[in-house]
XYZ file of C-alpha atoms in Angstrom:
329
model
C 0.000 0.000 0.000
C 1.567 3.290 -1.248
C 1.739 6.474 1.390
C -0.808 7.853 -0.488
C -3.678 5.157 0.645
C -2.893 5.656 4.276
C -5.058 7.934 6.462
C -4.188 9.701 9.534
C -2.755 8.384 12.624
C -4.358 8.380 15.797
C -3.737 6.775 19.443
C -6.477 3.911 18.853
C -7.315 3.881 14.875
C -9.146 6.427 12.629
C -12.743 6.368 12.741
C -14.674 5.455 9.418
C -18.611 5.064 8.540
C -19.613 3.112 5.726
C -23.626 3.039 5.217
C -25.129 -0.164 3.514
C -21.936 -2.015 4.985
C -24.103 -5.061 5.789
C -23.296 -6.740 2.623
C -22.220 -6.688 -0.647
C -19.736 -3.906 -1.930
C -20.543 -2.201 1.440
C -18.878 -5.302 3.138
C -15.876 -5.432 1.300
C -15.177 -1.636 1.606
C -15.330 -1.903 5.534
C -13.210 -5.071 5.421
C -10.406 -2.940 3.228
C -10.831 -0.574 6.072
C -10.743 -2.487 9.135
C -7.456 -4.264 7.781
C -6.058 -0.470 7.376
C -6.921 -0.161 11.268
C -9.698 2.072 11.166
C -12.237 1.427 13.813
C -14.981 0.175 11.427
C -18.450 1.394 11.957
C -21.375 -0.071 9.706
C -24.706 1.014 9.692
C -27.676 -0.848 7.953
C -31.223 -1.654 8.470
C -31.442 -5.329 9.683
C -29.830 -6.120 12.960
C -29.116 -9.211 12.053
C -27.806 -9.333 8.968
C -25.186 -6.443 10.599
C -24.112 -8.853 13.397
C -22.961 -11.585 10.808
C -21.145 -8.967 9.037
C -19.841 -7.447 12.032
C -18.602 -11.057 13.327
C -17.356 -12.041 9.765
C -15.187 -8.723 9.630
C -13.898 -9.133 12.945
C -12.893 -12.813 12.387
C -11.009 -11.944 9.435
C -9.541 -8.693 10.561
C -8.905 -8.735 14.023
C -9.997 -4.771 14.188
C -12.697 -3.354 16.352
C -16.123 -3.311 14.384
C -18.826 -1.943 15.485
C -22.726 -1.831 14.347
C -25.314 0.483 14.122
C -29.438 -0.110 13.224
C -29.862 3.182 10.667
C -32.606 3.919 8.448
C -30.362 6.462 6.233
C -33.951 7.699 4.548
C -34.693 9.238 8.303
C -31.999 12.186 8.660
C -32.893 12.515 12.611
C -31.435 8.728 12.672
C -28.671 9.420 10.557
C -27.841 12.637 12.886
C -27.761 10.535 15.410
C -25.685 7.835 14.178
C -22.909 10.191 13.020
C -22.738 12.092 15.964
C -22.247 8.942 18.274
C -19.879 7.675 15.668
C -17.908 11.218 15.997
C -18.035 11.102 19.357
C -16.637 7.910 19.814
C -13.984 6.777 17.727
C -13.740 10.114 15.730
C -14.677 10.776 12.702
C -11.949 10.683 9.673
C -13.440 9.169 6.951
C -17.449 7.972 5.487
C -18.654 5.991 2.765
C -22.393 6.929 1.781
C -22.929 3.428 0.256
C -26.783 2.328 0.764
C -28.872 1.383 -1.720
C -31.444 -0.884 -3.432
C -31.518 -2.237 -7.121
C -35.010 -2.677 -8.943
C -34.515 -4.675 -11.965
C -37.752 -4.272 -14.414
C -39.205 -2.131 -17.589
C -40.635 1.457 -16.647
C -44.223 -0.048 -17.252
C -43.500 -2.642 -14.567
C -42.393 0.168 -12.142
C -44.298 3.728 -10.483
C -43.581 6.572 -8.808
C -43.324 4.361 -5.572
C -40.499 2.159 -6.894
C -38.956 5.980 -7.913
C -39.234 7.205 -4.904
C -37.877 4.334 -3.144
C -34.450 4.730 -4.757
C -34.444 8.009 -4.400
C -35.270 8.010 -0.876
C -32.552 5.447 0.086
C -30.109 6.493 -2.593
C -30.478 9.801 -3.158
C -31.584 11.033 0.087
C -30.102 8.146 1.927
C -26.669 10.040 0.513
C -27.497 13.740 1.322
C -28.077 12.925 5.004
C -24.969 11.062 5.028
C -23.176 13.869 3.744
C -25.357 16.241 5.828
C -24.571 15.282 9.259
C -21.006 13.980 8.176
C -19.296 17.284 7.052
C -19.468 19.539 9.855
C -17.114 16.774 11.749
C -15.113 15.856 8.912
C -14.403 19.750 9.159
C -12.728 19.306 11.784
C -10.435 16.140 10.997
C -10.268 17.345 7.215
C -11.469 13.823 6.259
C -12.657 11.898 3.583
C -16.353 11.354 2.241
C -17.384 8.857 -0.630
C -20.408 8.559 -2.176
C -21.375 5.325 -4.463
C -22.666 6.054 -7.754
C -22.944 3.814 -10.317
C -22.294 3.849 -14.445
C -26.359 3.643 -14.239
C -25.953 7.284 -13.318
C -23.611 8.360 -15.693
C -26.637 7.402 -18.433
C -30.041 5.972 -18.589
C -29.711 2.163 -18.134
C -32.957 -0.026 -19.706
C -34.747 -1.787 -16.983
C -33.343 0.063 -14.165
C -34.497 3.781 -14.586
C -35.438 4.211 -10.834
C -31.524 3.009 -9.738
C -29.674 5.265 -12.796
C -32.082 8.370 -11.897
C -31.089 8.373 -7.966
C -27.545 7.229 -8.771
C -26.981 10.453 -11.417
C -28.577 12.468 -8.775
C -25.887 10.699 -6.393
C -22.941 11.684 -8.663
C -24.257 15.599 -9.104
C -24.036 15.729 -5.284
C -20.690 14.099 -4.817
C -19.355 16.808 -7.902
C -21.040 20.088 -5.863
C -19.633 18.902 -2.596
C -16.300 18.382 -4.075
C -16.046 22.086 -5.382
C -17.598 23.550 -2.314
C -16.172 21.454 0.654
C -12.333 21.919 -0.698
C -11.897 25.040 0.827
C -12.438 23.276 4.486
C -9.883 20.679 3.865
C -12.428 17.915 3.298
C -12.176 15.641 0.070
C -15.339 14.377 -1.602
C -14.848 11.074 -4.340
C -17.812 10.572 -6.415
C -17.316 6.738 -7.067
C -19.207 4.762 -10.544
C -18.819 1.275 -10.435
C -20.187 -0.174 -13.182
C -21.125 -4.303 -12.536
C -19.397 -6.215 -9.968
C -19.707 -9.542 -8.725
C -21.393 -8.785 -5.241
C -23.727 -11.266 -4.993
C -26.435 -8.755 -5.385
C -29.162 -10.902 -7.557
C -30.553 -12.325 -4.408
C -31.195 -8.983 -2.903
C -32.408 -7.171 -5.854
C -36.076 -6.566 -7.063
C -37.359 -8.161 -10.043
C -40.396 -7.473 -11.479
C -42.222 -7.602 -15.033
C -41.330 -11.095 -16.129
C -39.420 -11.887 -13.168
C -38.113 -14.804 -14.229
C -36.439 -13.677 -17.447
C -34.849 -10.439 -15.367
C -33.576 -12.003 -13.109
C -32.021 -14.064 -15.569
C -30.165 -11.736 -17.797
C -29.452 -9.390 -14.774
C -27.556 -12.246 -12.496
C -25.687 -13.500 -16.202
C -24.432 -9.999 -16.739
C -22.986 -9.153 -13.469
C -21.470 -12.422 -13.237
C -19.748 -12.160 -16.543
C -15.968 -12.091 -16.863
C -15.285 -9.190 -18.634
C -18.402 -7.448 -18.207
C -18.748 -7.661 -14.135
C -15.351 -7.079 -11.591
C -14.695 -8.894 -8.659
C -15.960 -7.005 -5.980
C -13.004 -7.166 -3.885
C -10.870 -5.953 -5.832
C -13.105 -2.998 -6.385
C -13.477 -2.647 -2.887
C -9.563 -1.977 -2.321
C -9.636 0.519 -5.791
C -12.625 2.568 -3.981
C -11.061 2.746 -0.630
C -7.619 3.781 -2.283
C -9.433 6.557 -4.498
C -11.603 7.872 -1.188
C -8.032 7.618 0.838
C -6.001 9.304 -1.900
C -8.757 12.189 -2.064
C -9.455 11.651 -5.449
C -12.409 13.321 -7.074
C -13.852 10.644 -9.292
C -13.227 6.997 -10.124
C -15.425 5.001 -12.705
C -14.492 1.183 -12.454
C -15.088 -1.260 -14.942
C -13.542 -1.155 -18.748
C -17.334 -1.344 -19.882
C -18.434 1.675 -17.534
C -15.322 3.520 -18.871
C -16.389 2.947 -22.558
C -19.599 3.597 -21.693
C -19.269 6.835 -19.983
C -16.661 7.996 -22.426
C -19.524 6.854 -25.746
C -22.449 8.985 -24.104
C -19.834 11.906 -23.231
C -18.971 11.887 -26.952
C -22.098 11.040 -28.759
C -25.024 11.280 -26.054
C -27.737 10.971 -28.718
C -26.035 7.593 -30.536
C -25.136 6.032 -27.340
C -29.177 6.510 -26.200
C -30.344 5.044 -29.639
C -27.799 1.858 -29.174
C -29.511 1.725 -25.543
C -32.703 1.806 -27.447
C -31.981 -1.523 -28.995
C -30.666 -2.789 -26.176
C -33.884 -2.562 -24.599
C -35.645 -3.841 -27.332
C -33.754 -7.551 -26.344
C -34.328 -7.279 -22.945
C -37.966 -9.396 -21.417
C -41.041 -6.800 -22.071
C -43.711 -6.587 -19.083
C -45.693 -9.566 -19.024
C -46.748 -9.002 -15.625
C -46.672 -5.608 -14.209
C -47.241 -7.660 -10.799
C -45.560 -6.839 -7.560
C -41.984 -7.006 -7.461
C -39.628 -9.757 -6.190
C -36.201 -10.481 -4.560
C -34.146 -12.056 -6.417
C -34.326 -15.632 -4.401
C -38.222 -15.511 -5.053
C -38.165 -14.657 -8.801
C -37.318 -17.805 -10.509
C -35.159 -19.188 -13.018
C -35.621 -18.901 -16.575
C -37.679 -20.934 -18.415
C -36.331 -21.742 -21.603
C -33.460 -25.032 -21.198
C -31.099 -22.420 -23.335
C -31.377 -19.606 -20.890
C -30.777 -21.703 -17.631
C -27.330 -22.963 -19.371
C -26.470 -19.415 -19.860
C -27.567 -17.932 -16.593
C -25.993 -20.957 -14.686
C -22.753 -20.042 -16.711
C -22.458 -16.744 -16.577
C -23.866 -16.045 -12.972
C -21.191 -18.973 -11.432
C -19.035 -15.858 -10.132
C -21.577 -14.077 -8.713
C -23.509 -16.915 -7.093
C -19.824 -17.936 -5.818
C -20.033 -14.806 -3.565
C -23.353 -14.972 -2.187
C -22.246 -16.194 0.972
C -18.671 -14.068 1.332
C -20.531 -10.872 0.712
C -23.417 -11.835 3.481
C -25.992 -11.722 0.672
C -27.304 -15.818 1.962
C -30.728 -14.668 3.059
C -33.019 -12.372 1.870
C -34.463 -9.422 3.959
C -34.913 -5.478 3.985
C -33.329 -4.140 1.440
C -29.777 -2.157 3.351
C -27.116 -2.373 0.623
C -26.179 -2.697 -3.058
C-alpha cells in the first residue's frame, strides 16, 4: 500500500462510517478498512444481517467493528448515528454506500419504486453527507459517495436506480467544489457491474423470471462484471487518496466515455438494447431475487448458470445468503 492510501494516525485507529456495509460492496469496503486499522463502523437496516457482518469482519480482521441499526432515509437517525460515531472513535473518513436495485421495464415500475431509490439512494446520501461534514471539518477527512455507471446514463430496466444514482454523482461533484476550501475531500465513485452477490437482494419485477435471468448473467460475466473485492480496495484507495472521481469497470469507462462523446447515438444503441431485454408480461408486484425464478427456456438456464457462477460464488462471502430489507447494493 503506497503512502498515499494511508489515512491519519491516531492513538487507537481512525474512525470510518460506511452506510449499507451489511453486505455486498458495502462489506468489502469496511473489510479494506478495518485491515487499514480504522475502527470500522457499519450502519444498515437489519440487525441481524449487521451482526454476521460485524462477526465475519472481525474474524477476518482482528480490528474493532462496530454496528449500528440506521434507516439512512430518516436524517434525525442518521444525525444521530454520526454524531455517536464522531463522538466515539472520531470521525476521519465515510462511505455513503446504501442502496437498493429494482430490476424491471418502466411499465412494470411507479412513482413508488422511484421514490424508493431516491429516498434510500439519493436522500439516503445527502443525510450522510449532511450530518457527516461539519465533523469531517474538523479532521479534514474523507467522504465517498457510491454512484454507479447507471448514473452516468439511462440504463434499460433500471431507470429508478440510474435516476437516484446520477442524482448521487451531481451531489458528490457540488460537494467536491464547495467542501475543498475546508480541507475535506469528496470522491464521487461509478462502479459499473461487480460480482457482489447482489441478484438475491435485488427486485425483479415484469417477467421476473427472465430479469432475473439476464441481470444475475451480466454481473457475473468475466469481462463485463469485476470482482468485488478488488473494487473494494480501488474505492477505498481513491476515497483515501482524495481523489475526485473513479469510474471502475472497462465497460463503464467505454460507456461513460460513448455517451460523453455522442449522447444521442449512445441513447439510440440503448434503445436496442432494450428492445432484447424481457417486455412486461406481468406488471405484478416485485420480487427479490431468491423468489423470482429461473428462466424458463433449457437455453437460458445454461447461460444464466454459466455466466452467474461468479456471482452466485459470492453470495455467501458478501453476506448476501438470506433475503431481507433491502440495506445495501
Amino acid at each position: 500500500m503506497s503512502n498515499r492510501s494511508r489515512l491519519p494516525r491516531r492513538a487507537k485507529g481512525p474512525g470510518a462510517l460506511v452506510t449499507g456495509g451489511s453486505r455486498g460492496l458495502g462489506l468489502f469496503m469496511a473489510r479494506q478498512l478495518a485491515e487499514r486499522g480504522c475502527i470500522v463502523t457499519i450502519a444498515a437496516r437489519d440487525a441481524g444481517e449487521l451482526e454476521r457482518a460485524a462477526t465475519q469482519l472481525r474474524e477476518g480482521t482482528g480490528a474493532t467493528v462496530r454496528t449500528a441499526v440506521c434507516d439512512v432515509r430518516d436524517r434525525a437517525a442518521v444525525r444521530d448515528l454520526v454524531r455517536e460515531v464522531h463522538q466515539r472513535d472520531g470521525l476521519d473518513l465515510v462511505i455513503a454506500n446504501a442502496g437498493v436495485i429494482q430490476v424491471a421495464p418502466v411499465e412494470a415500475v411507479g412513482a413508488a419504486e422511484f421514490g424508493d431509490a431516491m429516498d434510500t439512494m439519493f436522500y439516503g446520501a445527502l443525510h450522510t453527507s449532511l450530518e457527516a461534514l461539519p465533523y469531517l471539518k474538523e479532521t479534514r477527512g474523507r467522504l465517498g459517495l457510491i454512484g454507479s455507471v447507471g448514473g452516468l446514463l439511462g440504463v434499460p430496466h433500471l431507470l429508478p436506480y440510474s435516476c437516484a444514482k446520477a442524482a448521487v454523482g451531481a451531489l458528490a461533484e457540488g460537494l467536491h467544489a464547495e467542501a475543498a476550501a475546508s480541507g475535506v475531500s469528496v470522491t464521487a465513485v461509478h462502479p459499473g457491474l461487480m460480482r457482489t452477490g447482489s441478484h438475491r437482494q435485488a427486485e425483479f419485477g415484469g417477467d421476473t423470471a427472465a430479469e432475473f435471468g439476464w441481470f444475475s448473467t451480466a454481473a457475473g460475466t468475466p469481462l463485463l462484471s469485476m470482482d468485488a473485492e478488488r473494487a473494494a480496495r480501488r474505492i477505498v484507495d481513491a476515497v483515501i487518496q482524495r481523489r475526485a472521481r473513479l469510474v471502475l469497470t472497462a465497460p463503464a469507462k467505454a460507456a461513460q466515455l460513448a455517451h460523453g462523446v455522442a449522447p444521442g447515438l449512445t441513447t439510440r444503441l440503448s434503445g436496442v438494447a432494450a428492445r432484447l431485454l424481457p417486455s412486461a408480461s406481468d406488471p405484478g408486484t416485485l420480487r427479490q431475487g431468491a423468489e423470482a425464478g429461473e428462466p424458463r427456456n433449457s437455453i437460458a438456464k445454461l447461460v444464466r448458470a454459466w455466466g452467474s457462477a461468479r456471482n452466485d460464488r459470492a453470495v455467501r462471502r458478501a453476506n448476501q445468503q438470506e433475503p431481507g430489507p433491502r440495506t445495501s447494493s
